[in-house]
Tab-separated table of C-alpha atoms in Angstrom:
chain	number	residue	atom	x	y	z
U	658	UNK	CA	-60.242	-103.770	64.168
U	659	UNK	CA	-58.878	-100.467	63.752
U	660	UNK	CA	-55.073	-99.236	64.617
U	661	UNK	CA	-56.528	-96.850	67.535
U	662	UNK	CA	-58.501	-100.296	68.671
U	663	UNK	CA	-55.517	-102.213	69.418
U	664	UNK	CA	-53.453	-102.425	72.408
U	665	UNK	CA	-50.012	-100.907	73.303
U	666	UNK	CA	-48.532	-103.989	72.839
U	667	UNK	CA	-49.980	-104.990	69.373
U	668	UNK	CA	-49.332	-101.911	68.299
U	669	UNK	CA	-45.506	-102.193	69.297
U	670	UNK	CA	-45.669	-105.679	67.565
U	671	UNK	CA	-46.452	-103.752	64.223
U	672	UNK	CA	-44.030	-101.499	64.343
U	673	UNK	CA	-41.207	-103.880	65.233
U	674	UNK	CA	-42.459	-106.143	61.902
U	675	UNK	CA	-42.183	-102.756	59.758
U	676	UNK	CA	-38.304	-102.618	61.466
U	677	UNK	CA	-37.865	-105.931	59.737
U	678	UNK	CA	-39.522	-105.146	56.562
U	679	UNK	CA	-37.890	-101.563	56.068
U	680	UNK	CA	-34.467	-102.833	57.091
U	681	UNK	CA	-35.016	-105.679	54.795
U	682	UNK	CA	-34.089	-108.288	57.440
U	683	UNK	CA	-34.045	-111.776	56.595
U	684	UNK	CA	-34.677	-115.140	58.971
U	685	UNK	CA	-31.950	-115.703	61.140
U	686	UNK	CA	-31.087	-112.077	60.928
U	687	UNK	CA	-30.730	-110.121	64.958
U	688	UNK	CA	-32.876	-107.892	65.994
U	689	UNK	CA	-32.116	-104.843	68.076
U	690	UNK	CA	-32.061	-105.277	72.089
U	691	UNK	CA	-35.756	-105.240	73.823
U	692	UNK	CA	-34.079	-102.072	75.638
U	693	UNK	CA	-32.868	-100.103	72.455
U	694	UNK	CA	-36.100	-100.846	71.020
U	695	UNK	CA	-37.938	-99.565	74.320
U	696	UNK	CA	-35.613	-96.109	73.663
U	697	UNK	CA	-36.897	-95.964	70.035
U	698	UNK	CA	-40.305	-96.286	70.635
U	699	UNK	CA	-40.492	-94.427	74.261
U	700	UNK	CA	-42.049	-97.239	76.393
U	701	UNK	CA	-41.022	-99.602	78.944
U	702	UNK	CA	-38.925	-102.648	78.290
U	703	UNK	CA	-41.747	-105.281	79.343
U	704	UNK	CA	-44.241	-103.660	77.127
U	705	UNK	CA	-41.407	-104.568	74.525
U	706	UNK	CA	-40.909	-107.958	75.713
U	707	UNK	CA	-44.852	-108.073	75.640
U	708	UNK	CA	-44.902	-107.613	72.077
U	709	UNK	CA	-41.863	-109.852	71.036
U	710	UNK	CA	-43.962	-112.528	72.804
U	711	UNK	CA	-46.640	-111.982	70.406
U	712	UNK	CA	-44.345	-111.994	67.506
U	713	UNK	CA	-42.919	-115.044	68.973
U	714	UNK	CA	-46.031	-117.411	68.562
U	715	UNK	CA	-46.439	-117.227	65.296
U	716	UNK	CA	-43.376	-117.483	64.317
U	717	UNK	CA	-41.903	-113.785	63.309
U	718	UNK	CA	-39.336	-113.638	65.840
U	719	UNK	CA	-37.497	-116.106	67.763
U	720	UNK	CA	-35.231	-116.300	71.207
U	721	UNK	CA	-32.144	-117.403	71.108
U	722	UNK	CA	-31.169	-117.909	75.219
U	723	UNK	CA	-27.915	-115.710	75.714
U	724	UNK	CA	-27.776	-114.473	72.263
U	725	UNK	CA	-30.965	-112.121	71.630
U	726	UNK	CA	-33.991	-111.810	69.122
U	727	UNK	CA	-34.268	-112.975	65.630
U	728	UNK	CA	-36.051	-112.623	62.775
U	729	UNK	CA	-38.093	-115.840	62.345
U	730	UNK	CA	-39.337	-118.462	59.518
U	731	UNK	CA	-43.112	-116.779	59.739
U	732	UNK	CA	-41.904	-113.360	58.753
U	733	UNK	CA	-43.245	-113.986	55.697
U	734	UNK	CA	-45.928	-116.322	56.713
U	735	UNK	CA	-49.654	-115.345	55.845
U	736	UNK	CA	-51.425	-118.681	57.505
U	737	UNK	CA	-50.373	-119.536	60.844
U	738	UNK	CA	-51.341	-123.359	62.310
U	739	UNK	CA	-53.565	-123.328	65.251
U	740	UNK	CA	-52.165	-124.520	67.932
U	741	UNK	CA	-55.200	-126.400	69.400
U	742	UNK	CA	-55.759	-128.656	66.679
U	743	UNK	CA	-57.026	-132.460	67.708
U	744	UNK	CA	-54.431	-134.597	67.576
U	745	UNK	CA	-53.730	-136.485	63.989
U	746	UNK	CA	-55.933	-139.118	63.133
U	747	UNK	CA	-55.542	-141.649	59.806
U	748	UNK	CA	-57.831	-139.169	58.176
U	749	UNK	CA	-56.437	-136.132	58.786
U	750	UNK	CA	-53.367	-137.220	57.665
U	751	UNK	CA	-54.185	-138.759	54.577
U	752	UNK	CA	-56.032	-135.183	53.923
U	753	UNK	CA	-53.013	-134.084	53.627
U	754	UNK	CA	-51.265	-136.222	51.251
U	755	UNK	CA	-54.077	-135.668	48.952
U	756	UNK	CA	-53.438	-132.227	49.472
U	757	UNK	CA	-49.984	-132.126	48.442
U	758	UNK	CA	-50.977	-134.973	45.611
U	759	UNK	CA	-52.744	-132.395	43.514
U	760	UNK	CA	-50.249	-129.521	44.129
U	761	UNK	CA	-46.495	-130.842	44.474
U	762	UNK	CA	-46.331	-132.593	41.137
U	763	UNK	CA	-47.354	-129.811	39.154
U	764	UNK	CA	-44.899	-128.011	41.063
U	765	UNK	CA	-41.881	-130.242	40.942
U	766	UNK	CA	-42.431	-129.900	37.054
U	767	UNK	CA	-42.738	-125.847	37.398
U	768	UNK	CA	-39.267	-126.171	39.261
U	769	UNK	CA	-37.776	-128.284	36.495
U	770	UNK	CA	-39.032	-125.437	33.364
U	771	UNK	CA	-37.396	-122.854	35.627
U	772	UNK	CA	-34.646	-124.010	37.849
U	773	UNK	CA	-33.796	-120.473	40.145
U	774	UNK	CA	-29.665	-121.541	40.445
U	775	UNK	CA	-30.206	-120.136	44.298
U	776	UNK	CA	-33.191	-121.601	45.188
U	777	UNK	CA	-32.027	-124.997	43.033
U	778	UNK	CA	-28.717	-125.097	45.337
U	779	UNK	CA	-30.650	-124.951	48.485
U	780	UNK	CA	-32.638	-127.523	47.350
U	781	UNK	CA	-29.250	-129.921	47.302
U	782	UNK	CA	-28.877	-128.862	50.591
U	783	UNK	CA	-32.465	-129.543	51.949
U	784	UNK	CA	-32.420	-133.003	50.343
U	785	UNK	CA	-30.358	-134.224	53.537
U	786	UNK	CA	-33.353	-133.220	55.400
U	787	UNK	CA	-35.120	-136.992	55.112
U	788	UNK	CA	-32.156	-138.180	57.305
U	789	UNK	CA	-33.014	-136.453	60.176
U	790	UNK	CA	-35.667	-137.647	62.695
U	791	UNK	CA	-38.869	-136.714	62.210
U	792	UNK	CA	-39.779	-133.335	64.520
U	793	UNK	CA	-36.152	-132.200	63.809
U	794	UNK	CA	-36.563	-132.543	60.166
U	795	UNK	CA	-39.344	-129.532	60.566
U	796	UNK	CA	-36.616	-127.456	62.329
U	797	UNK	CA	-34.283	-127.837	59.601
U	798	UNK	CA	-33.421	-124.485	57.903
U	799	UNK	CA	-35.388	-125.373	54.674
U	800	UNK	CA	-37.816	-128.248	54.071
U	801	UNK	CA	-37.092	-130.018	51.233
U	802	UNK	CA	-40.417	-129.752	49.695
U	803	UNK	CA	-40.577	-126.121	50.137
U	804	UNK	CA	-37.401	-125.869	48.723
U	805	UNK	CA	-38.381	-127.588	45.567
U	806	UNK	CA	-41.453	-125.413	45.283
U	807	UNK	CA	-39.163	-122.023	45.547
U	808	UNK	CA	-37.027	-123.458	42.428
U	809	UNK	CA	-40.235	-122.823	40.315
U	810	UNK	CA	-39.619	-118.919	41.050
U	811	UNK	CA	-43.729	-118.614	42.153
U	812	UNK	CA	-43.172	-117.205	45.772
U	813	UNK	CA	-46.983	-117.625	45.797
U	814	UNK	CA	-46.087	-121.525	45.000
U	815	UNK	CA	-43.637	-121.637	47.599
U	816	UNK	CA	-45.996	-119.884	50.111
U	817	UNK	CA	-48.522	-122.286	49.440
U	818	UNK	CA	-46.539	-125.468	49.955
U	819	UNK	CA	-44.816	-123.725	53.333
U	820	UNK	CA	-48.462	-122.667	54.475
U	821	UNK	CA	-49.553	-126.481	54.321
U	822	UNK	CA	-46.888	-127.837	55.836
U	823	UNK	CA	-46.651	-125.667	58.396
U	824	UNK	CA	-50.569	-125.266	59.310
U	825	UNK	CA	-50.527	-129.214	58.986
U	826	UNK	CA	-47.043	-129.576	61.043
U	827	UNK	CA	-48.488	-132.441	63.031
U	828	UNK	CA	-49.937	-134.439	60.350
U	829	UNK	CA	-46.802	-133.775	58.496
U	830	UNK	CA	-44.503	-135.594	61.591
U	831	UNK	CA	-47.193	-138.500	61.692
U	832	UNK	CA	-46.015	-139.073	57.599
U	833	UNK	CA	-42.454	-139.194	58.698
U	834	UNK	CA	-42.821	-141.060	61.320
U	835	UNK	CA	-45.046	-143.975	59.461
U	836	UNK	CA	-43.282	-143.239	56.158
U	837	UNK	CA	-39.861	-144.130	58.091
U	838	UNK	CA	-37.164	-145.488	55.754
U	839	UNK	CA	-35.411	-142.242	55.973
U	840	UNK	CA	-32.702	-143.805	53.502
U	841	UNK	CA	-35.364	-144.763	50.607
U	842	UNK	CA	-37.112	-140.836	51.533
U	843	UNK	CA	-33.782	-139.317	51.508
U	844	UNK	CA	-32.844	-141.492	47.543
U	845	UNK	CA	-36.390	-140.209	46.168
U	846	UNK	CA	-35.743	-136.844	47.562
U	847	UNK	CA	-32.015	-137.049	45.022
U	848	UNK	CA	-33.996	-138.354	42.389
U	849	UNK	CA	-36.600	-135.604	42.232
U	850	UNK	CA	-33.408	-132.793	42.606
U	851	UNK	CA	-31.622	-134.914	39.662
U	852	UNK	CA	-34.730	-134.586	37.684
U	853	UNK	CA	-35.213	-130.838	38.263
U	854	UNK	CA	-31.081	-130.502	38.009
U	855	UNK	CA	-31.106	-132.133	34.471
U	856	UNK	CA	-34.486	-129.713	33.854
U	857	UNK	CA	-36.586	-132.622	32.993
U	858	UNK	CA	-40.381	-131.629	34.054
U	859	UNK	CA	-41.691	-134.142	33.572
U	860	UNK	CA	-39.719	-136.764	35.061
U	861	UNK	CA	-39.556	-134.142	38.542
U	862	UNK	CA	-43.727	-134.743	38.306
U	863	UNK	CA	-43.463	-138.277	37.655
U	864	UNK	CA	-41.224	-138.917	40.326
U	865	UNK	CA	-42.913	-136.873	43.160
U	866	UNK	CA	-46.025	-138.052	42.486
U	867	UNK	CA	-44.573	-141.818	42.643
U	868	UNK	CA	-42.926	-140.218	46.001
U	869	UNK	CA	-46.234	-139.344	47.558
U	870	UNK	CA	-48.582	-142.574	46.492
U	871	UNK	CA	-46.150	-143.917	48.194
U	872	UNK	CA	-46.374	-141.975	51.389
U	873	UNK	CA	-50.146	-142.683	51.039
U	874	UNK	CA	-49.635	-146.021	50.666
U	875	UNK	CA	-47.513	-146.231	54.128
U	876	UNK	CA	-50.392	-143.812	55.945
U	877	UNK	CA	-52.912	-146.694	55.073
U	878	UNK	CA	-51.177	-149.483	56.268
U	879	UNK	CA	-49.926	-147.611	59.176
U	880	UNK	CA	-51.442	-148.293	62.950
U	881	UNK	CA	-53.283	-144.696	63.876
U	882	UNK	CA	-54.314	-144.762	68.162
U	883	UNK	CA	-58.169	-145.460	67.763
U	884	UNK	CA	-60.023	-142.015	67.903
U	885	UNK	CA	-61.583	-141.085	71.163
U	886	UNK	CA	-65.428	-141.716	70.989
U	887	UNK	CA	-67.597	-138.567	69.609
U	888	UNK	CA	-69.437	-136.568	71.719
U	889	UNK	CA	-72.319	-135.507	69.695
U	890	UNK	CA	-75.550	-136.489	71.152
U	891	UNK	CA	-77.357	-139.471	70.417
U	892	UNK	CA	-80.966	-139.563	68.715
U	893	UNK	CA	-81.167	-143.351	70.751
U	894	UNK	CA	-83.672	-143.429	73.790
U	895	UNK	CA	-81.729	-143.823	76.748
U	896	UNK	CA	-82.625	-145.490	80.301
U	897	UNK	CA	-80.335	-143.360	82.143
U	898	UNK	CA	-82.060	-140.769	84.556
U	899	UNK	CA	-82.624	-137.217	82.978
U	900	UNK	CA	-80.880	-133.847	84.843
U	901	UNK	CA	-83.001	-131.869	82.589
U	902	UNK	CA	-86.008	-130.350	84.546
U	903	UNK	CA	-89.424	-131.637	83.831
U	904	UNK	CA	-92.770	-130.290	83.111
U	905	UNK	CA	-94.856	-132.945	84.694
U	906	UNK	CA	-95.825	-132.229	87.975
U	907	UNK	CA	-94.393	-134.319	91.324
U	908	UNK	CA	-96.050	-135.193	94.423
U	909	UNK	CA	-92.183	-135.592	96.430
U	910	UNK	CA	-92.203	-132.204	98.447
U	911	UNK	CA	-89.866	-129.606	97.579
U	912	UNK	CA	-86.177	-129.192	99.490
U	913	UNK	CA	-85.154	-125.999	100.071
U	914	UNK	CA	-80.834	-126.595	100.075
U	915	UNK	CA	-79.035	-124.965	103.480
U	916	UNK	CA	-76.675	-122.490	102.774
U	917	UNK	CA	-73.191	-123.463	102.105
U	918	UNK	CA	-70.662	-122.035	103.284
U	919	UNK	CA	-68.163	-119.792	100.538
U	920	UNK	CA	-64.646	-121.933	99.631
U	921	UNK	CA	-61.606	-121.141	101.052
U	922	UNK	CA	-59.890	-118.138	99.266
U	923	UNK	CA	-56.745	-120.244	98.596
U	924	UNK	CA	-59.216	-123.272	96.511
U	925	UNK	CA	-57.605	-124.153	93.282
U	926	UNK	CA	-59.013	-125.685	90.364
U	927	UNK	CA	-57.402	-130.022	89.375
U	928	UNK	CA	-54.561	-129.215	87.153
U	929	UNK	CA	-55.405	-129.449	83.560
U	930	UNK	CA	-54.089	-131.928	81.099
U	931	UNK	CA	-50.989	-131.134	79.972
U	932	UNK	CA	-50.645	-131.838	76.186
C-alpha cells in the first residue's frame, strides 16, 4: 500500500513514529500533548488521538492516565503478537521452549564472549524478575532473558529473543505459571548472570540450557484444560438429517413461506463472549 493509499490517521501515526526516531526518544520517554501535536501537523485533536490509538496496540506508545503519552517497549519492535491467538495448549507451549532451546544457549554463551557492561548491569537488575508473579513479570521493565540476549551486543539477537517472547506472551505466562518455584527460577536466573559476569561461555550455555529442560520438563508434567473438540469435518457417514439441498426429486408439495414481517429497528445481536 502506497503513502497516498493510507488514511489520515495512519498517515499521522507515521509521522508521530519519525518524531520519536528523529528526536531519538527512548521507552518511557513523553511525548508531546495530542493538542501540540494537532498544531504541528494542522489537524484536529481526535484525528491525533486516532492515530496514538493505533500506535497504542502494538505497543509504540503508551497512556499513562493523568500523566500523558509515552514512548513504548514496541518502538523498536518489528513482529507484533496477534492478538486473537487460541488460547495455549500443552503443545503450543512446549513449541516454544523448543524454540528458545535452540536459540538461548547459544546466546547466553555469545553474552558471556562479550559482556556489554550496560546491558550486563541491567541484566542484574532483570534477574529479580522470576520473583514476580507471572503476567507482572512480562510488565517488568526488562525481561530477564532479553536482557541476557542484549549482553551479547547482537541487537538482531536481542530482537529475536524479545520478538518470541513477546509474539508468544501467552505461552510464555503458561511456563511461569507451571514452572512456579519462583525462588529456584529466580537462583538459576543468578547462576546464568554469574556465569556471564565471570565471562565463562560456556558454563552461561550449560546452565541455560539445564534452565530450560527443565522448564520443559515442568510443561510435560503440567495439567493443560483439555482442548476444545476440532471442527474440521468428518469423512464418517453420519445418520443425522442433511440441510444441504438434494438432487433427487420429492413427491411432498412445495411451501411457499408467508412474509415476515422486518425486526424491530432497536434488535440487537446476544452479546459476544468476552475473552
Amino acid at each position: 500500500m502506497s503513502r497516498s493509499e493510507l488514511s489520515l490517521s495512519e498517515r499521522l501515526a507515521d509521522n508521530i513514529v519519525e518524531i520519536i526516531r528523529s528526536e531519538r526518544l527512548g521507552r518511557g520517554d513523553a511525548l508531546a500533548s495530542s493538542r501540540d501535536l494537532a498544531r504541528r501537523f494542522g489537524v484536529t485533536t481526535p484525528t491525533v488521538r486516532e492515530a496514538l490509538r493505533r500506535l497504542e496496540a502494538t505497543g509504540v506508545v503508551e497512556f499513562r492516565h493523568g500523566s500523558g503519552t509515552y514512548v513504548g517497549p514496541g518502538i523498536g519492535r518489528r513482529l507484533m503478537a496477534n492478538p486473537h491467538l487460541p488460547r495455549s495448549t500443552r503443545a503450543s507451549v512446549l513449541e516454544l521452549v523448543e524454540a528458545r532451546l535452540v536459540l538461548e544457549p547459544a546466546v547466553a554463551a555469545a553474552a558471556a564472549n562479550v559482556r556489554m557492561a550496560e546491558a550486563v548491569r541491567e541484566l542484574e537488575h532483570a534477574a529479580s524478575n522470576a520473583l514476580h508473579p507471572p503476567e507482572e513479570s512480562l510488565r517488568q521493565s526488562v525481561h530477564f532473558h532479553v536482557a541476557l540476549a542484549a549482553a551479547s551486543g547482537n541487537t538482531l539477537l536481542r530482537e529475536a529473543v524479545e520478538a518470541l517472547l513477546q509474539v508468544r506472551a501467552r505461552d510464555q505466562v503458561e511456563i511461569r505459571h507451571r514452572y512456579n518455584d519462583r525462588a529456584r527460577d529466580h537462583a538459576e536466573h543468578l547462576e546464568i548472570l554469574e556465569a556471564v559476569q565471570d565471562g565463562d561461555a560456556a558454563a552461561a550455555e550449560r546452565l541455560t540450557r539445564t534452565h530450560l529442560v527443565a522448564i520443559r520438563e515442568a510443561v510435560l508434567t503440567a495439567d493443560f484444560p483439555a482442548e476444545a473438540p476440532s471442527d474440521e469435518p468428518s469423512d464418517e457417514p453420519s445418520d443425522e438429517p442433511s440441510d444441504e439441498p438434494s438432487d433427487e426429486p420429492s413427491d411432498e408439495p412445495t411451501e411457499v413461506p408467508a412474509d415476515e414481517p422486518d425486526a424491530p429497528a432497536d434488535a440487537t445481536l446476544p452479546d459476544g463472549d468476552q475473552r
